[in-house]
Amino acid sequence: MISVIVCTYNQEDTIARTLDSILMQQCHVPFEIIIGEDCSTDRTGDICREYAKKHPEKIKLFTNPHNKGVIDNYFDCLLAAQGDYIADCAGDDFWVDNQKLEKEINIMESDDSITLVHTAWRSYNEHTKEAKDSPQQPFPAPITDGKTMLEAILTQTNMPVIQLCSSLYRADIIQKAHHDYNVLFRGQGIVCEDLQIAFFEALNGNIAYLPDVTLHYSQGEDTISSPKDIRKLFDFYKKATTQSWDIAETFGIKSKTTEKFFSQRTFAMLMHAFRAHDSQMRNEALDCKKQWGVKNNFAILMVKSITACESIWDCTLVVRKIFIKLKK
C-alpha cells in the first residue's frame, strides 16, 4: 500500500542510515522501498545493492546507467511505485520514529478527504551530530483545507510549510498531475520536486499535520538546495522562484502576498549579484524581475542604480567591506 522513495547520489556515509530508518518501520500495511541510485561515483551503489540483496521482498533498486539528476530520478521512481501512498526519505536524511508510517496511514485511511499528512521534524547537523527543532509550522491545526495553503506553499511563507520527507501522500493525485501538467514537473530548469507535490496535494484535498517529530533533516553538506558555490546558489533560487511563478500563473494565483514574495526574491537576487560583483547575475535578476512583473521599489532601485555604474559599484563594495570589518 505504501511506496517509499529513496533518491540517492554519492551518499556512501549516510545511505545505510536512511535505509535502516525505513526498514525499522512497524506498520500494519505492507510497504516497498524504491531506491533510485543515480550513478554514484563512490560506494553508494554497492551499499544499495547489498541492501537490495538482503531485503529482496522489500527493496526495488533502480541503478541508473547515467546521472539523471534529482528531478528525473525522483519522478521516474514515483511512476514505478505500486503503492496507493507515497513517502520519501532522501539518502542523507533519516526517520527517527519507527511508527511514522503507521501513524500516517491510520490518518489517511480514516478520512478520504486527506491527501497528505506531514509531521514535525528536526534539522540534523552532520558535523556536530546535534538536532535542532524545525521552524514553527504556519498551519498547526490537525487538519487544514488545502486550498487555503496554496499561497503559502508557493511563497514558502514560513519555511518550510511542508517537509516532504516527513510526509505521506496519495499517489494517484500526483501521477495524474504529472500527466496533465507535465511541464511543471519535467520542464527545463525544474529544480524542486516537493513544491509541485505539496501544491497539487493541497489543491485536491485536506492536509493533516502531526506534531510528532519523525524526521531528522540532514544539513551541513553541499546540496542542491544549499550549495556552497555562489553561482549555484543564485541559479537554484532563480529556478525555484520561477517554478513558483509558473505554478501561480497556471492557476491564477495572485495577491499582495505573492507580489511581495516575488519582489523580495528579486531584491535578494540583485543583492547576491551585487556582493558577487557579477554583471551577468545582475542582468538575469532584472530579466526575472520583468518576467515576474515586479514593480520598482526603493530597495530595488537603489541596487539597480549602484550596479549600473562600475566605478560606483566598486566604491560601494569597498565601503561595505570596511563597514563589515568595523562592525566585527
Coordinates of C-alpha atoms in Angstrom, one line a residue:
M1 CA 0.0 0.0 0.0
I2 CA 2.9 2.3 0.6
S3 CA 5.9 3.1 -1.7
V4 CA 8.9 4.8 0.0
I5 CA 11.1 6.6 -2.5
V6 CA 14.8 7.0 -1.7
C7 CA 16.8 9.0 -4.2
T8 CA 20.5 8.9 -3.6
Y9 CA 23.7 10.1 -5.2
N10 CA 27.2 10.0 -3.7
Q11 CA 25.9 9.4 -0.1
E12 CA 28.0 6.5 1.0
D13 CA 28.3 7.8 4.5
T14 CA 24.5 8.2 5.1
I15 CA 22.6 5.9 2.8
A16 CA 22.7 2.9 5.1
R17 CA 21.4 5.1 8.0
T18 CA 18.5 6.2 5.7
L19 CA 17.6 2.6 4.7
D20 CA 17.8 1.3 8.2
S21 CA 15.4 4.0 9.4
I22 CA 12.8 2.9 6.8
L23 CA 13.3 -0.8 7.4
M24 CA 12.7 -0.4 11.1
Q25 CA 9.1 0.9 10.5
Q26 CA 6.4 -1.0 12.3
C27 CA 3.4 -0.7 10.0
H28 CA 0.3 -2.8 9.7
V29 CA 0.2 -2.4 5.9
P30 CA 2.9 -3.7 3.5
F31 CA 5.4 -1.2 2.1
E32 CA 8.1 -1.2 -0.6
I33 CA 11.3 0.8 -0.8
I34 CA 12.1 2.1 -4.2
I35 CA 15.8 3.2 -4.5
G36 CA 16.8 5.5 -7.3
E37 CA 20.6 5.2 -7.3
D38 CA 21.7 7.9 -9.6
C39 CA 25.0 6.6 -11.0
S40 CA 27.1 7.5 -7.9
T41 CA 30.9 7.6 -8.2
D42 CA 31.5 6.4 -4.6
R43 CA 30.3 3.3 -2.7
T44 CA 26.7 4.3 -2.6
G45 CA 25.7 1.9 -5.4
D46 CA 27.5 -1.0 -3.7
I47 CA 25.8 -0.3 -0.4
C48 CA 22.4 -0.1 -2.1
R49 CA 23.0 -3.4 -3.9
E50 CA 23.9 -5.0 -0.6
Y51 CA 20.6 -3.9 1.0
A52 CA 18.6 -4.9 -2.1
K53 CA 20.2 -8.4 -1.9
K54 CA 19.5 -8.7 1.8
H55 CA 15.8 -7.5 1.5
P56 CA 14.6 -8.6 -1.9
E57 CA 11.0 -8.8 -0.8
K58 CA 11.0 -5.2 0.3
I59 CA 13.5 -3.2 -1.8
K60 CA 13.4 -2.4 -5.5
L61 CA 16.7 -1.0 -6.7
F62 CA 17.0 1.1 -9.9
T63 CA 20.6 1.8 -10.7
N64 CA 20.7 4.5 -13.3
P65 CA 23.2 3.9 -16.2
H66 CA 23.8 7.6 -16.3
N67 CA 23.2 10.5 -13.9
K68 CA 19.6 11.7 -14.4
G69 CA 19.6 14.5 -11.8
V70 CA 17.3 14.7 -8.8
I71 CA 14.1 15.6 -10.7
D72 CA 14.0 12.9 -13.3
N73 CA 15.3 10.4 -10.7
Y74 CA 12.5 11.2 -8.3
F75 CA 9.6 11.2 -10.7
D76 CA 10.9 8.1 -12.5
C77 CA 10.8 6.3 -9.1
L78 CA 7.3 7.7 -8.5
L79 CA 6.0 6.4 -11.7
A80 CA 7.4 3.0 -10.9
A81 CA 5.7 3.0 -7.5
Q82 CA 3.0 0.4 -6.9
G83 CA 1.7 1.9 -3.6
D84 CA -1.5 3.8 -3.2
Y85 CA 0.5 6.2 -0.9
I86 CA 4.0 7.7 -1.3
A87 CA 6.5 8.6 1.3
D88 CA 10.1 9.6 0.7
C89 CA 13.3 9.9 2.5
A90 CA 16.4 11.5 0.9
G91 CA 19.6 9.5 1.0
D92 CA 21.1 11.8 3.7
D93 CA 18.0 12.2 5.9
F94 CA 16.6 9.6 8.3
W95 CA 13.4 8.8 10.2
V96 CA 13.5 8.8 14.0
D97 CA 10.1 7.3 14.8
N98 CA 9.5 3.6 13.9
Q99 CA 5.7 4.4 14.0
K100 CA 5.9 7.1 11.4
L101 CA 4.2 5.2 8.6
E102 CA 1.8 3.6 10.9
K103 CA 0.6 6.9 12.4
E104 CA 0.3 8.5 8.9
I105 CA -1.5 5.6 7.2
N106 CA -4.0 5.5 10.0
I107 CA -4.8 9.2 9.5
M108 CA -5.1 8.7 5.7
E109 CA -7.3 5.7 5.9
S110 CA -9.6 7.4 8.4
D111 CA -10.5 10.3 6.1
D112 CA -10.7 10.2 2.3
S113 CA -10.6 14.0 2.1
I114 CA -7.0 14.0 3.4
T115 CA -4.5 13.9 0.6
L116 CA -1.3 14.5 2.5
V117 CA -0.1 14.2 6.1
H118 CA 3.1 15.7 7.4
T119 CA 4.9 15.9 10.7
A120 CA 7.2 17.9 12.8
W121 CA 10.9 17.4 12.2
R122 CA 14.4 18.5 13.3
S123 CA 17.4 19.7 11.3
Y124 CA 20.4 17.5 11.9
N125 CA 23.9 18.8 11.8
E126 CA 26.2 16.2 10.2
H127 CA 29.3 17.8 11.8
T128 CA 28.2 18.2 15.4
K129 CA 25.6 15.4 15.3
E130 CA 23.1 17.7 17.0
A131 CA 19.4 18.0 16.1
K132 CA 17.5 21.3 16.3
D133 CA 13.7 21.8 16.2
S134 CA 12.3 22.9 12.8
P135 CA 10.6 26.3 12.3
Q136 CA 7.1 26.5 13.7
Q137 CA 4.6 25.4 11.1
P138 CA 2.3 28.1 9.8
F139 CA -0.7 25.7 9.8
P140 CA -0.5 23.9 13.1
A141 CA -4.1 22.7 13.0
P142 CA -4.6 18.9 12.8
I143 CA -6.5 19.2 9.5
T144 CA -6.4 22.2 7.2
D145 CA -8.3 22.9 3.9
G146 CA -5.6 22.5 1.3
K147 CA -6.8 25.4 -0.8
T148 CA -6.1 27.8 2.0
M149 CA -2.4 26.7 1.9
L150 CA -1.7 27.2 -1.8
E151 CA -0.4 30.7 -1.5
A152 CA 1.8 29.8 1.5
I153 CA 3.2 26.7 -0.3
L154 CA 4.1 28.8 -3.4
T155 CA 5.7 31.6 -1.4
Q156 CA 7.1 29.5 1.5
T157 CA 5.6 32.0 3.9
N158 CA 7.2 30.3 6.9
M159 CA 9.7 27.9 5.5
P160 CA 9.2 25.1 5.1
V161 CA 5.4 24.8 5.0
I162 CA 5.6 21.0 4.4
Q163 CA 8.8 19.0 4.7
L164 CA 8.1 16.3 2.1
C165 CA 10.5 13.7 3.8
S166 CA 8.2 13.8 6.8
S167 CA 5.1 13.2 4.7
L168 CA 2.8 10.5 3.3
Y169 CA 0.7 11.5 0.3
R170 CA -1.8 10.0 -2.2
A171 CA 0.0 8.6 -5.3
D172 CA -2.9 8.9 -7.8
I173 CA -3.2 12.7 -7.4
I174 CA 0.5 13.3 -8.3
Q175 CA 0.5 10.7 -11.1
K176 CA -2.5 12.4 -12.7
A177 CA -1.0 15.9 -12.2
H178 CA 2.3 14.7 -13.6
H179 CA 0.4 13.6 -16.8
D180 CA -1.9 16.7 -17.0
Y181 CA 0.8 19.4 -16.1
N182 CA 3.9 17.6 -17.2
V183 CA 5.9 20.8 -17.9
L184 CA 5.5 21.8 -14.2
F185 CA 7.2 18.5 -13.2
R186 CA 9.7 17.9 -16.0
G187 CA 10.1 21.3 -17.7
Q188 CA 13.5 22.8 -18.4
G189 CA 15.0 24.4 -15.3
I190 CA 12.9 22.5 -12.7
V191 CA 15.0 22.1 -9.5
C192 CA 12.3 21.2 -6.9
E193 CA 10.1 18.2 -6.7
D194 CA 8.5 18.9 -3.3
L195 CA 6.9 22.2 -4.4
Q196 CA 4.7 20.7 -7.1
I197 CA 3.8 17.7 -4.9
A198 CA 2.7 19.8 -1.9
F199 CA 0.8 22.2 -4.2
F200 CA -1.2 19.5 -6.0
E201 CA -2.0 17.5 -2.9
A202 CA -3.3 20.7 -1.2
L203 CA -5.2 21.7 -4.3
N204 CA -7.1 18.4 -4.2
G205 CA -7.9 17.9 -0.6
N206 CA -7.1 18.5 3.1
I207 CA -3.7 18.5 4.7
A208 CA -3.2 16.8 8.0
Y209 CA -0.4 17.7 10.5
L210 CA 1.1 15.6 13.3
P211 CA 3.2 17.4 15.9
D212 CA 5.3 14.3 16.4
V213 CA 8.9 14.5 15.3
T214 CA 9.5 11.7 12.7
L215 CA 12.4 13.1 10.7
H216 CA 16.0 14.4 11.0
Y217 CA 16.7 16.5 8.0
S218 CA 20.5 16.5 7.3
Q219 CA 22.3 19.8 7.0
G220 CA 25.9 20.7 6.7
E221 CA 26.8 19.2 3.4
D222 CA 26.9 20.7 -0.1
T223 CA 23.4 20.0 -1.5
I224 CA 21.3 21.2 -4.5
S225 CA 19.1 23.5 -2.3
S226 CA 22.1 24.7 -0.2
P227 CA 25.2 24.7 -2.4
K228 CA 28.5 26.3 -1.3
D229 CA 29.2 27.7 -4.8
I230 CA 27.8 31.3 -5.2
R231 CA 26.8 30.8 -8.8
K232 CA 25.0 27.5 -8.0
L233 CA 23.1 29.2 -5.1
F234 CA 22.0 32.0 -7.3
D235 CA 20.8 29.6 -10.0
F236 CA 18.9 27.5 -7.5
Y237 CA 16.9 30.3 -6.1
K238 CA 16.3 31.8 -9.6
K239 CA 14.9 28.5 -10.9
A240 CA 13.0 27.6 -7.7
T241 CA 11.3 31.0 -7.7
T242 CA 10.5 30.6 -11.4
Q243 CA 8.8 27.3 -10.5
S244 CA 6.6 29.1 -8.0
W245 CA 5.8 31.8 -10.7
D246 CA 4.9 29.2 -13.3
I247 CA 2.5 27.4 -11.0
A248 CA 1.0 30.7 -9.8
E249 CA 0.5 31.8 -13.4
T250 CA -1.0 28.4 -14.4
F251 CA -3.6 28.5 -11.6
G252 CA -4.2 32.3 -11.5
I253 CA -2.8 32.8 -8.0
K254 CA -2.0 36.5 -7.5
S255 CA -2.2 38.5 -4.3
K256 CA -0.3 41.1 -2.2
T257 CA 1.5 38.1 -0.6
T258 CA 2.7 36.7 -3.9
E259 CA 3.6 40.1 -5.2
K260 CA 5.7 40.8 -2.1
F261 CA 7.3 37.4 -2.4
F262 CA 8.5 37.9 -6.0
S263 CA 9.6 41.4 -5.1
Q264 CA 11.7 40.1 -2.2
R265 CA 13.2 37.4 -4.3
T266 CA 14.1 40.0 -7.0
F267 CA 15.8 42.2 -4.4
A268 CA 17.6 39.2 -2.9
M269 CA 19.0 38.1 -6.3
L270 CA 20.1 41.7 -7.1
M271 CA 21.9 41.8 -3.8
H272 CA 23.5 38.5 -4.5
A273 CA 24.8 39.8 -7.8
F274 CA 26.0 43.0 -6.1
R275 CA 28.0 41.1 -3.4
A276 CA 29.4 38.8 -6.1
H277 CA 30.2 41.7 -8.3
D278 CA 28.7 39.8 -11.2
S279 CA 27.1 41.7 -14.1
Q280 CA 25.6 38.6 -15.6
M281 CA 23.8 37.8 -12.4
R282 CA 22.5 41.3 -12.3
N283 CA 21.1 41.1 -15.8
E284 CA 19.5 37.7 -15.0
A285 CA 17.9 39.1 -11.9
L286 CA 16.5 42.0 -13.9
D287 CA 15.2 39.6 -16.5
C288 CA 13.4 37.7 -13.8
K289 CA 12.0 41.0 -12.4
K290 CA 10.4 41.7 -15.8
Q291 CA 9.1 38.1 -16.2
W292 CA 7.6 38.1 -12.7
G293 CA 6.0 41.5 -13.2
V294 CA 7.8 43.0 -10.2
K295 CA 7.4 46.8 -9.7
N296 CA 10.3 49.0 -8.7
N297 CA 10.6 50.0 -5.0
F298 CA 13.2 52.0 -3.2
A299 CA 15.4 49.0 -2.4
I300 CA 15.4 47.6 -5.9
L301 CA 16.0 51.0 -7.5
M302 CA 18.9 51.6 -5.1
V303 CA 20.7 48.3 -6.0
K304 CA 19.9 48.8 -9.7
S305 CA 21.5 52.3 -9.6
I306 CA 24.6 51.2 -7.7
T307 CA 25.3 48.2 -10.0
A308 CA 24.6 50.3 -13.2
C309 CA 28.0 52.0 -12.9
E310 CA 31.2 50.0 -12.4
S311 CA 33.0 52.7 -10.5
I312 CA 30.1 53.3 -8.1
W313 CA 29.7 49.5 -7.7
D314 CA 33.5 49.2 -6.9
C315 CA 33.4 52.0 -4.3
T316 CA 30.3 50.7 -2.6
L317 CA 31.8 47.2 -2.3
V318 CA 34.9 48.8 -0.7
V319 CA 32.7 50.8 1.8
R320 CA 30.7 47.7 2.6
K321 CA 33.9 45.7 3.3
I322 CA 35.1 48.5 5.6
F323 CA 31.8 48.7 7.4
I324 CA 31.7 44.9 8.0
K325 CA 35.2 45.0 9.3
L326 CA 34.4 47.8 11.7
K327 CA 31.3 46.1 12.8
K328 CA 33.2 43.0 13.7

